[in-house]
Short mmCIF file of C-alpha atoms and ligand atoms in Angstrom, two decimals:
data_model
loop_
_atom_site.label_atom_id
_atom_site.label_comp_id
_atom_site.label_asym_id
_atom_site.label_seq_id
_atom_site.Cartn_x
_atom_site.Cartn_y
_atom_site.Cartn_z
CA MET A 1 134.23 32.80 58.92
CA LYS A 2 135.77 33.14 62.42
CA LYS A 3 138.69 35.06 60.93
CA LEU A 4 136.35 37.37 59.05
CA LEU A 5 134.35 38.09 62.21
CA SER A 6 137.46 38.96 64.19
CA ILE A 7 138.67 41.25 61.39
CA VAL A 8 135.31 43.04 61.45
CA ALA A 9 135.40 43.30 65.26
CA LEU A 10 138.96 44.62 65.17
CA SER A 11 138.10 47.20 62.52
CA LEU A 12 135.12 48.35 64.59
CA LEU A 13 137.34 48.67 67.64
CA VAL A 14 139.99 50.65 65.75
CA PHE A 15 137.29 52.86 64.18
CA SER A 16 135.66 53.63 67.52
CA LEU A 17 139.02 54.34 69.15
CA VAL A 18 140.12 56.65 66.35
CA TYR A 19 136.72 58.30 66.18
CA GLY A 20 136.55 58.67 69.98
CA VAL A 21 140.02 60.22 70.23
CA ALA A 22 139.30 62.49 67.26
CA ALA A 23 136.08 63.67 68.92
CA LEU A 24 137.90 64.46 72.17
CA SER A 25 140.73 66.23 70.37
CA ALA A 26 138.28 68.39 68.46
CA GLU A 27 136.77 69.65 71.73
CA ALA A 28 140.07 70.10 73.52
CA ALA A 29 142.02 71.13 70.40
CA GLY A 30 144.81 73.28 71.68
CA LYS A 31 142.89 74.86 74.55
CA LYS A 32 145.32 76.13 77.16
CA VAL A 33 145.10 74.85 80.72
CA GLY A 34 147.26 76.38 83.45
CA VAL A 35 148.25 73.99 86.22
CA ALA A 36 149.70 75.67 89.33
CA MET A 37 151.39 73.37 91.85
CA PRO A 38 152.84 74.46 95.22
CA THR A 39 156.29 72.91 95.44
CA GLN A 40 158.70 70.36 94.07
CA SER A 41 160.23 69.78 97.50
CA SER A 42 157.89 66.88 98.12
CA GLN A 43 157.49 63.91 95.84
CA ARG A 44 153.71 63.88 95.71
CA TRP A 45 153.35 67.27 94.00
CA ILE A 46 155.88 66.28 91.34
CA ALA A 47 153.75 63.22 90.59
CA ASP A 48 150.54 65.29 90.66
CA GLY A 49 151.91 67.80 88.14
CA LYS A 50 153.27 65.06 85.86
CA ASN A 51 149.99 63.10 85.94
CA MET A 52 147.89 66.18 85.20
CA LYS A 53 150.12 67.28 82.33
CA GLU A 54 150.21 63.83 80.74
CA LYS A 55 146.48 63.23 81.01
CA LEU A 56 145.50 66.67 79.71
CA GLU A 57 147.98 66.53 76.84
CA ALA A 58 146.70 63.10 75.83
CA LEU A 59 143.30 64.74 75.36
CA GLY A 60 144.70 67.50 73.17
CA TYR A 61 145.02 70.33 75.70
CA VAL A 62 148.09 72.54 75.87
CA VAL A 63 149.39 72.58 79.45
CA ASP A 64 151.31 75.30 81.26
CA LEU A 65 152.57 73.54 84.42
CA GLN A 66 154.21 75.75 87.06
CA TYR A 67 155.67 75.09 90.50
CA ALA A 68 156.06 77.95 92.99
CA ASP A 69 158.61 76.55 95.47
CA ASP A 70 156.22 77.31 98.34
CA ASP A 71 156.59 81.03 97.56
CA VAL A 72 153.14 82.60 97.84
CA GLN A 73 153.94 85.65 95.66
CA ALA A 74 155.53 83.46 93.00
CA GLN A 75 152.29 81.49 92.73
CA VAL A 76 150.31 84.74 92.34
CA SER A 77 152.64 85.83 89.50
CA GLN A 78 152.44 82.44 87.82
CA LEU A 79 148.65 82.61 87.79
CA GLU A 80 148.69 86.18 86.46
CA ASN A 81 150.98 85.03 83.65
CA MET A 82 148.75 82.08 82.82
CA ILE A 83 145.78 84.44 82.52
CA THR A 84 147.76 86.88 80.33
CA ASN A 85 148.97 84.01 78.14
CA GLY A 86 145.44 82.91 77.34
CA ALA A 87 144.72 80.05 79.73
CA GLU A 88 141.12 78.94 79.34
CA CYS A 89 141.02 77.01 82.60
CA LEU A 90 143.14 77.08 85.78
CA VAL A 91 143.86 74.07 87.99
CA ILE A 92 145.32 75.21 91.31
CA ALA A 93 146.90 73.45 94.29
CA SER A 94 147.40 76.55 96.40
CA ILE A 95 150.14 77.46 98.85
CA ASP A 96 148.12 80.07 100.75
CA SER A 97 144.75 80.43 99.08
CA ASN A 98 144.05 83.72 100.86
CA ALA A 99 146.78 85.34 98.80
CA LEU A 100 145.00 84.22 95.62
CA ILE A 101 141.67 85.95 96.19
CA ASN A 102 142.44 88.86 93.81
CA VAL A 103 143.96 86.81 91.02
CA LEU A 104 141.02 84.40 91.23
CA ALA A 105 138.60 87.34 90.92
CA GLN A 106 140.59 88.41 87.85
CA ALA A 107 140.15 84.93 86.33
CA LYS A 108 136.44 85.02 87.06
CA SER A 109 135.98 88.44 85.47
CA ARG A 110 137.57 87.05 82.29
CA GLY A 111 135.34 83.98 82.35
CA ILE A 112 138.19 81.57 83.11
CA PRO A 113 136.94 78.65 85.20
CA VAL A 114 139.04 77.47 88.14
CA ILE A 115 139.36 73.97 89.61
CA ALA A 116 140.78 73.53 93.13
CA TYR A 117 143.24 70.65 93.19
CA ASP A 118 143.72 68.76 96.48
CA ARG A 119 143.61 71.98 98.56
CA LEU A 120 140.40 73.98 98.76
CA LEU A 121 140.49 77.60 97.52
CA MET A 122 139.03 79.58 100.42
CA ASP A 123 137.02 82.81 100.54
CA THR A 124 136.20 83.03 96.83
CA ASP A 125 133.26 82.35 94.53
CA ALA A 126 135.62 81.91 91.57
CA VAL A 127 135.98 78.14 91.91
CA SER A 128 133.84 75.67 89.96
CA TYR A 129 134.88 72.27 91.31
CA TYR A 130 137.21 70.65 93.84
CA ALA A 131 139.06 67.35 93.39
CA THR A 132 140.61 66.01 96.59
CA PHE A 133 140.82 63.17 99.08
CA ASP A 134 138.52 62.89 102.06
CA ASN A 135 140.63 65.16 104.25
CA LYS A 136 138.76 64.71 107.53
CA GLY A 137 138.63 61.01 106.71
CA ILE A 138 142.43 60.93 106.54
CA GLY A 139 142.56 62.22 110.12
CA THR A 140 140.02 59.63 111.19
CA VAL A 141 142.05 56.87 109.54
CA ILE A 142 145.23 58.06 111.35
CA GLY A 143 143.40 58.21 114.70
CA LYS A 144 141.88 54.77 114.24
CA TYR A 145 145.22 53.30 113.22
CA VAL A 146 146.78 54.52 116.48
CA GLU A 147 143.76 53.37 118.47
CA GLU A 148 144.01 49.85 117.10
CA LYS A 149 147.77 49.45 116.76
CA THR A 150 148.55 50.48 120.35
CA GLY A 151 145.66 48.52 121.87
CA LEU A 152 144.07 51.71 123.24
CA LYS A 153 140.81 50.34 121.93
CA ASP A 154 141.19 47.30 124.20
CA GLY A 155 141.98 49.38 127.27
CA LYS A 156 145.79 49.47 126.98
CA GLY A 157 147.79 52.56 128.02
CA PRO A 158 148.69 55.06 129.25
CA PHE A 159 150.93 56.13 126.36
CA ASN A 160 152.88 59.35 125.94
CA ILE A 161 151.93 61.15 122.73
CA GLU A 162 152.94 64.32 120.88
CA PHE A 163 151.04 65.98 118.03
CA PHE A 164 152.07 67.71 114.81
CA ALA A 165 149.65 69.39 112.40
CA GLY A 166 150.13 70.74 108.88
CA SER A 167 150.29 74.30 107.56
CA PRO A 168 147.76 76.74 109.06
CA ASP A 169 147.08 78.31 105.63
CA ASP A 170 146.01 74.92 104.21
CA ASN A 171 142.39 73.93 104.89
CA ASN A 172 143.42 70.26 104.64
CA ALA A 173 145.61 70.62 107.73
CA HIS A 174 142.64 71.76 109.82
CA MET A 175 140.35 69.02 108.54
CA LEU A 176 142.87 66.23 109.07
CA ASN A 177 143.59 67.49 112.58
CA ALA A 178 139.87 67.61 113.43
CA GLY A 179 139.33 64.03 112.18
CA MET A 180 142.32 62.73 114.14
CA PHE A 181 141.36 64.45 117.42
CA GLU A 182 137.79 63.23 117.08
CA VAL A 183 139.15 59.70 117.51
CA LEU A 184 141.96 60.36 120.02
CA GLN A 185 140.53 63.13 122.27
CA PRO A 186 138.50 60.64 124.40
CA TYR A 187 141.75 58.84 125.27
CA LEU A 188 143.38 62.14 126.29
CA ASP A 189 140.32 62.84 128.43
CA SER A 190 140.46 59.42 130.09
CA GLY A 191 144.23 59.64 130.69
CA LYS A 192 145.06 56.65 128.45
CA LEU A 193 146.93 59.11 126.23
CA VAL A 194 149.18 61.64 127.92
CA CYS A 195 150.49 64.61 125.97
CA VAL A 196 153.47 65.37 128.19
CA SER A 197 154.15 68.77 126.57
CA LYS A 198 150.43 69.63 126.86
CA GLN A 199 150.69 71.02 123.31
CA THR A 200 147.45 70.00 121.64
CA ASP A 201 146.11 73.31 120.34
CA PHE A 202 146.22 73.63 116.52
CA ASN A 203 148.06 76.96 116.60
CA THR A 204 150.81 75.43 118.74
CA ILE A 205 151.21 72.12 116.90
CA CYS A 206 150.87 73.43 113.31
CA THR A 207 153.86 73.49 110.93
CA LEU A 208 154.03 76.41 108.50
CA ARG A 209 154.38 75.15 104.88
CA TRP A 210 154.52 71.57 106.22
CA SER A 211 158.27 72.13 106.70
CA GLN A 212 160.47 69.18 107.66
CA GLU A 213 163.06 71.50 109.26
CA THR A 214 160.46 73.32 111.37
CA ALA A 215 159.08 69.96 112.52
CA GLN A 216 162.53 68.65 113.39
CA GLN A 217 163.24 71.74 115.46
CA ARG A 218 159.94 71.53 117.31
CA MET A 219 160.48 67.80 118.00
CA GLU A 220 163.98 68.53 119.33
CA ASN A 221 162.47 71.11 121.69
CA LEU A 222 159.70 68.75 122.76
CA LEU A 223 162.21 66.01 123.56
CA SER A 224 164.66 68.22 125.43
CA GLY A 225 161.92 70.02 127.36
CA ASN A 226 159.66 67.13 128.30
CA TYR A 227 161.37 63.76 127.94
CA GLY A 228 164.55 61.97 129.05
CA THR A 229 165.48 60.40 132.38
CA GLY A 230 163.17 57.45 131.99
CA LYS A 231 160.34 59.26 130.24
CA ASP A 232 159.92 58.33 126.57
CA VAL A 233 157.52 59.38 123.87
CA ASP A 234 155.46 56.41 122.61
CA ILE A 235 153.42 57.93 119.78
CA VAL A 236 154.02 60.91 117.47
CA ILE A 237 151.16 62.05 115.24
CA SER A 238 152.53 63.37 111.96
CA PRO A 239 150.24 64.58 109.14
CA PHE A 240 152.85 64.36 106.34
CA ASP A 241 155.81 62.11 105.52
CA GLY A 242 158.15 65.13 105.31
CA ILE A 243 157.24 66.04 108.88
CA SER A 244 157.78 62.40 109.91
CA TYR A 245 161.38 62.57 108.56
CA GLY A 246 162.01 65.64 110.74
CA ILE A 247 160.55 63.89 113.78
CA ALA A 248 162.67 60.78 113.16
CA ALA A 249 165.83 62.87 112.82
CA ALA A 250 165.13 64.60 116.14
CA LEU A 251 164.50 61.25 117.84
CA GLU A 252 167.79 59.87 116.50
CA GLY A 253 169.54 63.00 117.74
CA ALA A 254 168.10 62.41 121.21
CA GLY A 255 169.39 58.82 121.27
CA TYR A 256 166.23 56.89 120.34
CA LYS A 257 166.94 53.74 118.31
CA VAL A 258 164.70 51.91 115.85
CA GLY A 259 163.64 48.60 117.34
CA THR A 260 164.02 49.53 121.02
CA LYS A 261 161.96 52.44 122.29
CA TRP A 262 161.25 53.95 118.91
CA PRO A 263 157.75 55.48 118.94
CA LEU A 264 154.84 54.85 116.59
CA ILE A 265 155.09 57.58 113.93
CA THR A 266 152.30 58.25 111.44
CA GLY A 267 152.52 60.11 108.10
CA GLN A 268 150.79 61.01 104.86
CA ASP A 269 151.47 60.68 101.11
CA ALA A 270 153.23 57.30 100.89
CA GLU A 271 156.39 58.96 99.58
CA LEU A 272 159.04 56.52 98.42
CA MET A 273 161.34 57.41 101.31
CA ALA A 274 158.47 56.95 103.78
CA ALA A 275 157.71 53.55 102.26
CA LYS A 276 161.36 52.56 102.75
CA ASN A 277 161.29 53.93 106.30
CA ILE A 278 158.21 51.84 107.04
CA ILE A 279 160.03 48.74 105.83
CA SER A 280 163.04 49.58 108.03
CA GLY A 281 160.86 50.52 111.04
CA LYS A 282 161.77 54.21 111.15
CA GLN A 283 158.17 55.20 110.35
CA THR A 284 155.12 53.13 111.29
CA GLN A 285 152.37 54.19 108.94
CA THR A 286 151.46 56.53 106.11
CA ILE A 287 148.39 57.46 104.08
CA PHE A 288 148.42 56.32 100.47
CA LYS A 289 146.73 58.90 98.25
CA ASP A 290 146.80 57.59 94.70
CA THR A 291 147.55 60.79 92.80
CA ARG A 292 146.79 59.02 89.49
CA ILE A 293 143.15 58.72 90.51
CA LEU A 294 143.04 62.33 91.76
CA ALA A 295 144.41 63.59 88.44
CA GLU A 296 141.87 61.49 86.54
CA LYS A 297 138.99 63.02 88.50
CA CYS A 298 140.40 66.52 88.08
CA VAL A 299 140.69 66.07 84.32
CA THR A 300 136.97 65.25 84.10
CA MET A 301 136.33 68.59 85.84
CA VAL A 302 138.47 70.44 83.30
CA GLN A 303 136.51 68.73 80.52
CA ALA A 304 133.26 69.71 82.23
CA VAL A 305 134.07 73.43 82.38
CA LEU A 306 135.61 73.55 78.89
CA GLU A 307 133.40 71.13 77.00
CA GLY A 308 130.15 71.32 78.90
CA SER A 309 130.21 67.71 80.10
CA LYS A 310 129.20 66.58 83.60
CA PRO A 311 131.99 65.58 85.99
CA GLU A 312 131.49 62.92 88.63
CA ILE A 313 130.80 64.58 92.00
CA ASN A 314 130.36 62.72 95.27
CA ASP A 315 130.16 65.54 97.81
CA THR A 316 128.04 68.67 97.65
CA THR A 317 127.95 69.61 101.33
CA THR A 318 131.36 69.38 103.06
CA TYR A 319 133.56 71.93 101.34
CA ASN A 320 132.19 75.33 102.28
CA ASN A 321 134.96 77.84 101.52
CA ASN A 322 133.25 80.63 103.52
CA VAL A 323 131.59 81.95 100.33
CA ILE A 324 130.18 78.92 98.49
CA VAL A 325 129.93 75.17 98.93
CA VAL A 326 132.21 73.78 96.24
CA PRO A 327 130.99 70.63 94.43
CA SER A 328 133.70 68.06 95.10
CA TYR A 329 134.97 64.62 94.30
CA LEU A 330 136.59 62.96 97.30
CA CYS A 331 139.00 60.10 96.60
CA THR A 332 139.50 57.47 99.28
CA PRO A 333 142.70 57.48 101.36
CA ILE A 334 144.26 54.16 102.37
CA SER A 335 146.27 53.54 105.53
CA VAL A 336 149.52 51.72 104.79
CA ASP A 337 151.92 50.05 107.21
CA LYS A 338 154.42 47.21 106.87
CA ASP A 339 151.63 44.61 106.70
CA ASN A 340 149.91 45.93 103.55
CA LEU A 341 152.62 48.12 101.99
CA VAL A 342 153.64 45.79 99.18
CA GLU A 343 150.05 44.85 98.40
CA GLN A 344 148.93 48.50 98.22
CA LEU A 345 151.92 50.30 96.74
CA VAL A 346 153.43 47.62 94.51
CA GLY A 347 150.14 45.86 93.77
CA SER A 348 148.64 49.09 92.43
CA GLY A 349 151.73 49.85 90.34
CA TYR A 350 152.48 53.03 92.34
CA TYR A 351 156.03 51.77 92.96
CA THR A 352 157.95 48.83 91.62
CA LYS A 353 159.38 46.27 93.99
CA ALA A 354 162.86 47.33 92.89
CA GLU A 355 162.20 50.96 93.88
CA LEU A 356 161.48 49.86 97.44
CA GLU A 357 164.83 48.04 97.76
C1 BGC B 1 148.08 67.55 101.06
C2 BGC B 1 148.93 66.43 101.62
C3 BGC B 1 150.38 66.87 101.69
C4 BGC B 1 150.53 68.22 102.32
C5 BGC B 1 151.96 68.72 102.26
C6 BGC B 1 148.32 68.80 101.83
O1 BGC B 1 147.52 69.82 101.33
O2 BGC B 1 146.72 67.18 101.12
O3 BGC B 1 148.81 65.30 100.83
O4 BGC B 1 151.08 65.95 102.48
O5 BGC B 1 149.69 69.15 101.70
O6 BGC B 1 152.41 68.85 100.97
#
């Protein structure tokens, strides 16, 4: 009897799985989705593209995945090609969204829905949904990490600090910066944080295209112009692991050594190299953004616009792109340092233990 029951249960399970998959495939059946990613020069976007492609293909969509090597015009051409080749939905992580306004209008006029992936598409009404992480929240998390780790919160200081921000054409860079300064500005005001270079303005501290080389150069200039002869930098705010590598290289060049007067350096993306640098002490912290979850949320948005289903949305007020407020799903960023790195990155299956060695 028991055996019979389990056979019936198993058959039901198999039937519902087959039926479910068949139903999804029928809706998706060969519909073309264009996925435009900014660059392969950083590990996260490679993972994002791979996750999106795999998840969409598993549902029966045909995916045209393109990377633009941070070349704004190349991304415009890729999107034009996707439209010409019959894409029925576009998923876009933009390089400079202002350059996309015309091609997005073209998509809209042909009834092709657009989903903004990680980076908001600004100044357009041609975007249906936005899947991202809480970008201001990331800045807040970075600020709070510094506040707690250094003891600023308990009255310690003064500490010398320098700031780096992301690319000025990326809305995320502005939001992160705002969240971070909201936490740390009071300490600059009270003198517990001292920005020796006095460079705190976004336009001065930003890093076009989030470039590691640009960051390294700026850090070299900051060190040679403001530090040395007994004056050391204690904290460097970095909004991206790639920028943190540039900062670390400049510090090494100026004679700083891990373990002695090496400053606290933040980051973002939990890249494998950053994780290794955190273990070795070359970087202090990063922000873990689980791109698997982001891709999952984005796929539900693709299904919504192509199949008429309802995607999960958890923010309908924050992301005003100067034309419309884009309904968004914000994933939660997690601060990672040497104390929780293995638990977060290995425990979640993002990396294997062997990869970190
Ligand atoms: C993303 C970050 C990434 C940065 C540089 C931002 O738009 O939100 O995760 O570090 O771009 O690629």
